[in-house]
Phi, psi and omega in degrees: 000134178282141176263004177254119180227173175303322181293314181291326176295320178296319178296314180298317180298326180279357180075026182268127176283132179208162174241143177275133182233082179286152177209165179280106181287131178248102183295344180265000179295137180295329178223105187301317181299320179291322178296319179296316179300315180295317181298328181263358180068034181246158177291135181300335180281353177262344177263117184257136178263151179252124182237147175252135183221178175231134174244118185050039176083359181255139184290142175219159177246138184229131181238116185223160178303142185294342181262011182235162177251149178282135172275117181297326178295313179293323179297312179301315181297322182299331181251016177069028182249179180258327181219153179222150175208157178289146178281147176295141183307316181297322178292321179297318179294317180295318183291316187271332187086003179248155174279145174304136186096348179224017181285129179243151174283351183259130175077024178296150181304318180234129180285128178232159176304137186228139177227147177235143180299139185297343178295346177304328183292349180284349187243149173284327180222139174247156170246125182227150183306136182262014173102007172202156179298130179089013178222119172249158172242139176260129180203165179289144179306317181297325178290321177298315180300314181293317184296323182252011181049049182273158167250147178263123180213165175283115184239350189263151180286000000 
């Protein structure tokens, strides 16, 4: 597996320090983020999953702890909308340029508004998808926010 992806190239270009954290991806795992945390021996609340959603029909990117669920009400409010729903996997892949299970907030094909759950600030390092299945990147929360121009808000149910 290559550790160089569109996401890692975007981080490097932005001057963001990160570490590559490859793991054995299990496509049959019921929750990929939890499987990744277990494979890397990390706490699930430190491993953040990247989800694509729509708020009032407009695409957004959401980064939340792998052991939590997104509150659609909070998500809509975070982007000044009335309703939110998860994006269909095929639409997410087309929009981001990444395969589901490997979607990263860094280096997406099209830049969309992005938010990360505020619990990210509780950690010195987060693990976030590095742009392919089986690869996470470790980086400081503030660097993740800067790299993807994210806002920090309460997003979890």
